Amino acid sequence: MALKKTVAIILRTMKMGETSLLLTLYSREVAVLKLVAKGARSSKSRYSGILQPLNTVEVVYYEKANRDLHTLSQATVLDSPDMKTMGPDSIVLAMACCEMATRLEAYSAVSTTVFDHLSVVISVFARAGERSARTAFLVFQVKLLQTLGYSPELERCSRCGSESAQHWFFDFHHVRLFCHQCGSEHYRMDSFQPETIRSLLYFLSGELRSAAEMSVKSLTLAEIYRFVDRFYNYHLPEMQNLKSLKVLRQMKLFNPDDSLASSTNN
Ligand SMILES: [Zn+2]
């Protein structure tokens, strides 16, 4: 057994046995990491208040060769968002980002970038109002697509090269954008407002934090959600059936007719 040290974000905790916890973390170096914290639920545990989802921790652990589950030796908190001041939507959306990260075992080559995005988005959620939490969630998903190798070309029509359109069509299967004229022949494509494509472009090119703080209308957020959801369905089947996304659909956070639609500010 080798002793290892890494910085990681706690994605999920589950009870294990009488007093232990099973932790799923996202580590800067090794992507998804699973650790058993022995005795973590006993009243005298030295991990009290440390092993909470969304916390960034430095962990020292015993790595068992050829095993997926290792043993925690020490943990120190580096950053801990104050869940008491976070709105319920922010918590649900932050947990949805964490659940997505649990599915990224296969992408360990980009673990540093995923870790940085996750770290920034959690700090945004910790301070965000309801609407900016929703924007932050979508920016995170777009940044994740980009990190996993999908940067859809959204600057111009893939057929005629036009940089403006009354509305756009997007072919998710072939990852191609069409202006309203070129796309109208293809009856199966989804259409999007210019504002939606402009926002997506900014999400792709801007810093996560500043993009997340952009003011975006509810109608546009709903369209971006539809775009992102369809993109993941087509190209990242490992992200299907996320529990948190089912919860999000039930909460109708990205419904264009929601109560926030008429307000102009956060
Ligand atoms: Zn065109």
JSON list of C-alpha atoms in Angstrom, two decimals, residues 51-174:
[
{"chain": "A", "resi": 51, "resn": "LEU", "atom": "CA", "xyz": [-16.23, 15.25, 5.21]},
{"chain": "A", "resi": 52, "resn": "GLN", "atom": "CA", "xyz": [-19.18, 17.17, 3.75]},
{"chain": "A", "resi": 53, "resn": "PRO", "atom": "CA", "xyz": [-20.20, 17.26, 0.09]},
{"chain": "A", "resi": 54, "resn": "LEU", "atom": "CA", "xyz": [-18.92, 20.38, -1.76]},
{"chain": "A", "resi": 55, "resn": "ASN", "atom": "CA", "xyz": [-15.93, 20.76, 0.61]},
{"chain": "A", "resi": 56, "resn": "THR", "atom": "CA", "xyz": [-12.48, 21.00, -0.92]},
{"chain": "A", "resi": 57, "resn": "VAL", "atom": "CA", "xyz": [-10.10, 18.89, 1.13]},
{"chain": "A", "resi": 58, "resn": "GLU", "atom": "CA", "xyz": [-6.52, 17.78, 1.16]},
{"chain": "A", "resi": 59, "resn": "VAL", "atom": "CA", "xyz": [-6.53, 14.03, 1.75]},
{"chain": "A", "resi": 60, "resn": "VAL", "atom": "CA", "xyz": [-3.82, 11.55, 2.58]},
{"chain": "A", "resi": 61, "resn": "TYR", "atom": "CA", "xyz": [-4.85, 7.99, 1.77]},
{"chain": "A", "resi": 62, "resn": "TYR", "atom": "CA", "xyz": [-3.56, 4.45, 1.49]},
{"chain": "A", "resi": 63, "resn": "GLU", "atom": "CA", "xyz": [-3.76, 3.39, -2.12]},
{"chain": "A", "resi": 64, "resn": "LYS", "atom": "CA", "xyz": [-4.51, -0.28, -2.62]},
{"chain": "A", "resi": 65, "resn": "ALA", "atom": "CA", "xyz": [-3.03, -1.54, -5.87]},
{"chain": "A", "resi": 66, "resn": "ASN", "atom": "CA", "xyz": [-5.59, -2.71, -8.46]},
{"chain": "A", "resi": 67, "resn": "ARG", "atom": "CA", "xyz": [-8.50, -1.63, -6.31]},
{"chain": "A", "resi": 68, "resn": "ASP", "atom": "CA", "xyz": [-11.08, 1.13, -6.76]},
{"chain": "A", "resi": 69, "resn": "LEU", "atom": "CA", "xyz": [-11.58, 1.72, -3.08]},
{"chain": "A", "resi": 70, "resn": "HIS", "atom": "CA", "xyz": [-8.82, 3.13, -0.90]},
{"chain": "A", "resi": 71, "resn": "THR", "atom": "CA", "xyz": [-8.54, 4.10, 2.76]},
{"chain": "A", "resi": 72, "resn": "LEU", "atom": "CA", "xyz": [-8.50, 7.64, 4.08]},
{"chain": "A", "resi": 73, "resn": "SER", "atom": "CA", "xyz": [-5.73, 8.42, 6.53]},
{"chain": "A", "resi": 74, "resn": "GLN", "atom": "CA", "xyz": [-6.02, 12.21, 7.03]},
{"chain": "A", "resi": 75, "resn": "ALA", "atom": "CA", "xyz": [-8.24, 15.04, 5.76]},
{"chain": "A", "resi": 76, "resn": "THR", "atom": "CA", "xyz": [-7.92, 18.81, 6.08]},
{"chain": "A", "resi": 77, "resn": "VAL", "atom": "CA", "xyz": [-10.51, 21.33, 4.84]},
{"chain": "A", "resi": 78, "resn": "LEU", "atom": "CA", "xyz": [-9.21, 23.88, 2.35]},
{"chain": "A", "resi": 79, "resn": "ASP", "atom": "CA", "xyz": [-12.56, 25.39, 1.40]},
{"chain": "A", "resi": 80, "resn": "SER", "atom": "CA", "xyz": [-16.08, 24.88, 2.67]},
{"chain": "A", "resi": 81, "resn": "PRO", "atom": "CA", "xyz": [-19.10, 26.69, 1.22]},
{"chain": "A", "resi": 82, "resn": "ASP", "atom": "CA", "xyz": [-21.59, 27.80, 3.86]},
{"chain": "A", "resi": 83, "resn": "MET", "atom": "CA", "xyz": [-24.61, 25.60, 3.05]},
{"chain": "A", "resi": 84, "resn": "LYS", "atom": "CA", "xyz": [-26.77, 27.58, 5.50]},
{"chain": "A", "resi": 85, "resn": "THR", "atom": "CA", "xyz": [-26.58, 30.69, 3.36]},
{"chain": "A", "resi": 86, "resn": "MET", "atom": "CA", "xyz": [-26.97, 28.87, 0.04]},
{"chain": "A", "resi": 87, "resn": "GLY", "atom": "CA", "xyz": [-30.46, 28.81, -1.47]},
{"chain": "A", "resi": 88, "resn": "PRO", "atom": "CA", "xyz": [-32.10, 25.41, -2.05]},
{"chain": "A", "resi": 89, "resn": "ASP", "atom": "CA", "xyz": [-31.77, 25.79, -5.82]},
{"chain": "A", "resi": 90, "resn": "SER", "atom": "CA", "xyz": [-28.05, 26.50, -5.51]},
{"chain": "A", "resi": 91, "resn": "ILE", "atom": "CA", "xyz": [-27.57, 23.37, -3.40]},
{"chain": "A", "resi": 92, "resn": "VAL", "atom": "CA", "xyz": [-29.50, 21.16, -5.85]},
{"chain": "A", "resi": 93, "resn": "LEU", "atom": "CA", "xyz": [-27.61, 22.57, -8.82]},
{"chain": "A", "resi": 94, "resn": "ALA", "atom": "CA", "xyz": [-24.24, 22.23, -7.07]},
{"chain": "A", "resi": 95, "resn": "MET", "atom": "CA", "xyz": [-25.05, 18.60, -6.25]},
{"chain": "A", "resi": 96, "resn": "ALA", "atom": "CA", "xyz": [-26.03, 18.05, -9.89]},
{"chain": "A", "resi": 97, "resn": "CYS", "atom": "CA", "xyz": [-22.57, 19.30, -10.97]},
{"chain": "A", "resi": 98, "resn": "CYS", "atom": "CA", "xyz": [-21.02, 16.91, -8.44]},
{"chain": "A", "resi": 99, "resn": "GLU", "atom": "CA", "xyz": [-23.09, 13.99, -9.72]},
{"chain": "A", "resi": 100, "resn": "MET", "atom": "CA", "xyz": [-21.89, 14.71, -13.26]},
{"chain": "A", "resi": 101, "resn": "ALA", "atom": "CA", "xyz": [-18.31, 14.68, -12.04]},
{"chain": "A", "resi": 102, "resn": "THR", "atom": "CA", "xyz": [-18.82, 11.19, -10.52]},
{"chain": "A", "resi": 103, "resn": "ARG", "atom": "CA", "xyz": [-19.33, 9.89, -14.07]},
{"chain": "A", "resi": 104, "resn": "LEU", "atom": "CA", "xyz": [-16.04, 11.20, -15.41]},
{"chain": "A", "resi": 105, "resn": "GLU", "atom": "CA", "xyz": [-13.73, 8.32, -14.52]},
{"chain": "A", "resi": 106, "resn": "ALA", "atom": "CA", "xyz": [-12.88, 7.81, -18.17]},
{"chain": "A", "resi": 107, "resn": "TYR", "atom": "CA", "xyz": [-11.65, 11.37, -18.62]},
{"chain": "A", "resi": 108, "resn": "SER", "atom": "CA", "xyz": [-8.75, 11.43, -16.14]},
{"chain": "A", "resi": 109, "resn": "ALA", "atom": "CA", "xyz": [-6.52, 13.15, -18.74]},
{"chain": "A", "resi": 110, "resn": "VAL", "atom": "CA", "xyz": [-8.48, 16.38, -18.20]},
{"chain": "A", "resi": 111, "resn": "SER", "atom": "CA", "xyz": [-8.89, 16.03, -14.43]},
{"chain": "A", "resi": 112, "resn": "THR", "atom": "CA", "xyz": [-7.12, 19.31, -13.61]},
{"chain": "A", "resi": 113, "resn": "THR", "atom": "CA", "xyz": [-9.45, 21.36, -15.81]},
{"chain": "A", "resi": 114, "resn": "VAL", "atom": "CA", "xyz": [-12.56, 19.55, -14.57]},
{"chain": "A", "resi": 115, "resn": "PHE", "atom": "CA", "xyz": [-11.40, 20.08, -10.98]},
{"chain": "A", "resi": 116, "resn": "ASP", "atom": "CA", "xyz": [-10.84, 23.81, -11.60]},
{"chain": "A", "resi": 117, "resn": "HIS", "atom": "CA", "xyz": [-14.28, 24.23, -13.22]},
{"chain": "A", "resi": 118, "resn": "LEU", "atom": "CA", "xyz": [-15.95, 22.36, -10.37]},
{"chain": "A", "resi": 119, "resn": "SER", "atom": "CA", "xyz": [-14.09, 24.40, -7.78]},
{"chain": "A", "resi": 120, "resn": "VAL", "atom": "CA", "xyz": [-15.05, 27.73, -9.41]},
{"chain": "A", "resi": 121, "resn": "VAL", "atom": "CA", "xyz": [-18.68, 26.76, -9.94]},
{"chain": "A", "resi": 122, "resn": "ILE", "atom": "CA", "xyz": [-19.07, 25.70, -6.28]},
{"chain": "A", "resi": 123, "resn": "SER", "atom": "CA", "xyz": [-17.68, 29.06, -5.16]},
{"chain": "A", "resi": 124, "resn": "VAL", "atom": "CA", "xyz": [-20.17, 30.81, -7.49]},
{"chain": "A", "resi": 125, "resn": "PHE", "atom": "CA", "xyz": [-23.07, 28.73, -6.08]},
{"chain": "A", "resi": 126, "resn": "ALA", "atom": "CA", "xyz": [-21.99, 29.65, -2.56]},
{"chain": "A", "resi": 127, "resn": "ARG", "atom": "CA", "xyz": [-22.75, 33.29, -3.27]},
{"chain": "A", "resi": 128, "resn": "ALA", "atom": "CA", "xyz": [-25.23, 33.18, -6.14]},
{"chain": "A", "resi": 129, "resn": "GLY", "atom": "CA", "xyz": [-28.84, 34.27, -6.20]},
{"chain": "A", "resi": 130, "resn": "GLU", "atom": "CA", "xyz": [-31.37, 31.94, -7.82]},
{"chain": "A", "resi": 131, "resn": "ARG", "atom": "CA", "xyz": [-31.03, 33.12, -11.36]},
{"chain": "A", "resi": 132, "resn": "SER", "atom": "CA", "xyz": [-27.24, 33.31, -11.42]},
{"chain": "A", "resi": 133, "resn": "ALA", "atom": "CA", "xyz": [-27.14, 29.82, -9.88]},
{"chain": "A", "resi": 134, "resn": "ARG", "atom": "CA", "xyz": [-29.03, 28.56, -12.91]},
{"chain": "A", "resi": 135, "resn": "THR", "atom": "CA", "xyz": [-26.70, 30.43, -15.27]},
{"chain": "A", "resi": 136, "resn": "ALA", "atom": "CA", "xyz": [-23.69, 29.03, -13.39]},
{"chain": "A", "resi": 137, "resn": "PHE", "atom": "CA", "xyz": [-25.04, 25.49, -13.74]},
{"chain": "A", "resi": 138, "resn": "LEU", "atom": "CA", "xyz": [-25.40, 25.87, -17.51]},
{"chain": "A", "resi": 139, "resn": "VAL", "atom": "CA", "xyz": [-22.00, 27.52, -17.92]},
{"chain": "A", "resi": 140, "resn": "PHE", "atom": "CA", "xyz": [-20.47, 24.60, -16.01]},
{"chain": "A", "resi": 141, "resn": "GLN", "atom": "CA", "xyz": [-22.14, 22.10, -18.34]},
{"chain": "A", "resi": 142, "resn": "VAL", "atom": "CA", "xyz": [-20.97, 23.98, -21.44]},
{"chain": "A", "resi": 143, "resn": "LYS", "atom": "CA", "xyz": [-17.42, 24.24, -20.05]},
{"chain": "A", "resi": 144, "resn": "LEU", "atom": "CA", "xyz": [-17.51, 20.53, -19.29]},
{"chain": "A", "resi": 145, "resn": "LEU", "atom": "CA", "xyz": [-18.55, 19.74, -22.87]},
{"chain": "A", "resi": 146, "resn": "GLN", "atom": "CA", "xyz": [-15.65, 21.84, -24.09]},
{"chain": "A", "resi": 147, "resn": "THR", "atom": "CA", "xyz": [-13.21, 20.14, -21.70]},
{"chain": "A", "resi": 148, "resn": "LEU", "atom": "CA", "xyz": [-14.38, 16.69, -22.86]},
{"chain": "A", "resi": 149, "resn": "GLY", "atom": "CA", "xyz": [-13.60, 17.64, -26.44]},
{"chain": "A", "resi": 150, "resn": "TYR", "atom": "CA", "xyz": [-16.84, 19.12, -27.75]},
{"chain": "A", "resi": 151, "resn": "SER", "atom": "CA", "xyz": [-16.60, 22.73, -28.88]},
{"chain": "A", "resi": 152, "resn": "PRO", "atom": "CA", "xyz": [-19.51, 23.23, -31.23]},
{"chain": "A", "resi": 153, "resn": "GLU", "atom": "CA", "xyz": [-18.86, 25.82, -33.95]},
{"chain": "A", "resi": 154, "resn": "LEU", "atom": "CA", "xyz": [-21.50, 28.45, -33.22]},
{"chain": "A", "resi": 155, "resn": "GLU", "atom": "CA", "xyz": [-19.97, 31.50, -34.93]},
{"chain": "A", "resi": 156, "resn": "ARG", "atom": "CA", "xyz": [-21.61, 31.08, -38.29]},
{"chain": "A", "resi": 157, "resn": "CYS", "atom": "CA", "xyz": [-23.86, 28.95, -40.47]},
{"chain": "A", "resi": 158, "resn": "SER", "atom": "CA", "xyz": [-21.98, 25.78, -41.41]},
{"chain": "A", "resi": 159, "resn": "ARG", "atom": "CA", "xyz": [-23.44, 25.95, -44.91]},
{"chain": "A", "resi": 160, "resn": "CYS", "atom": "CA", "xyz": [-23.49, 29.56, -46.15]},
{"chain": "A", "resi": 161, "resn": "GLY", "atom": "CA", "xyz": [-21.18, 31.13, -43.56]},
{"chain": "A", "resi": 162, "resn": "SER", "atom": "CA", "xyz": [-23.68, 33.77, -42.45]},
{"chain": "A", "resi": 163, "resn": "GLU", "atom": "CA", "xyz": [-22.92, 35.20, -39.01]},
{"chain": "A", "resi": 164, "resn": "SER", "atom": "CA", "xyz": [-26.46, 36.35, -38.34]},
{"chain": "A", "resi": 165, "resn": "ALA", "atom": "CA", "xyz": [-29.86, 34.74, -38.57]},
{"chain": "A", "resi": 166, "resn": "GLN", "atom": "CA", "xyz": [-33.46, 35.39, -37.51]},
{"chain": "A", "resi": 167, "resn": "HIS", "atom": "CA", "xyz": [-33.13, 32.11, -35.68]},
{"chain": "A", "resi": 168, "resn": "TRP", "atom": "CA", "xyz": [-30.68, 29.23, -35.82]},
{"chain": "A", "resi": 169, "resn": "PHE", "atom": "CA", "xyz": [-31.02, 25.51, -36.30]},
{"chain": "A", "resi": 170, "resn": "PHE", "atom": "CA", "xyz": [-28.71, 23.01, -34.69]},
{"chain": "A", "resi": 171, "resn": "ASP", "atom": "CA", "xyz": [-28.08, 19.50, -35.94]},
{"chain": "A", "resi": 172, "resn": "PHE", "atom": "CA", "xyz": [-27.04, 17.62, -32.79]},
{"chain": "A", "resi": 173, "resn": "HIS", "atom": "CA", "xyz": [-26.18, 14.48, -34.66]},
{"chain": "A", "resi": 174, "resn": "HIS", "atom": "CA", "xyz": [-23.59, 16.13, -36.90]}
]
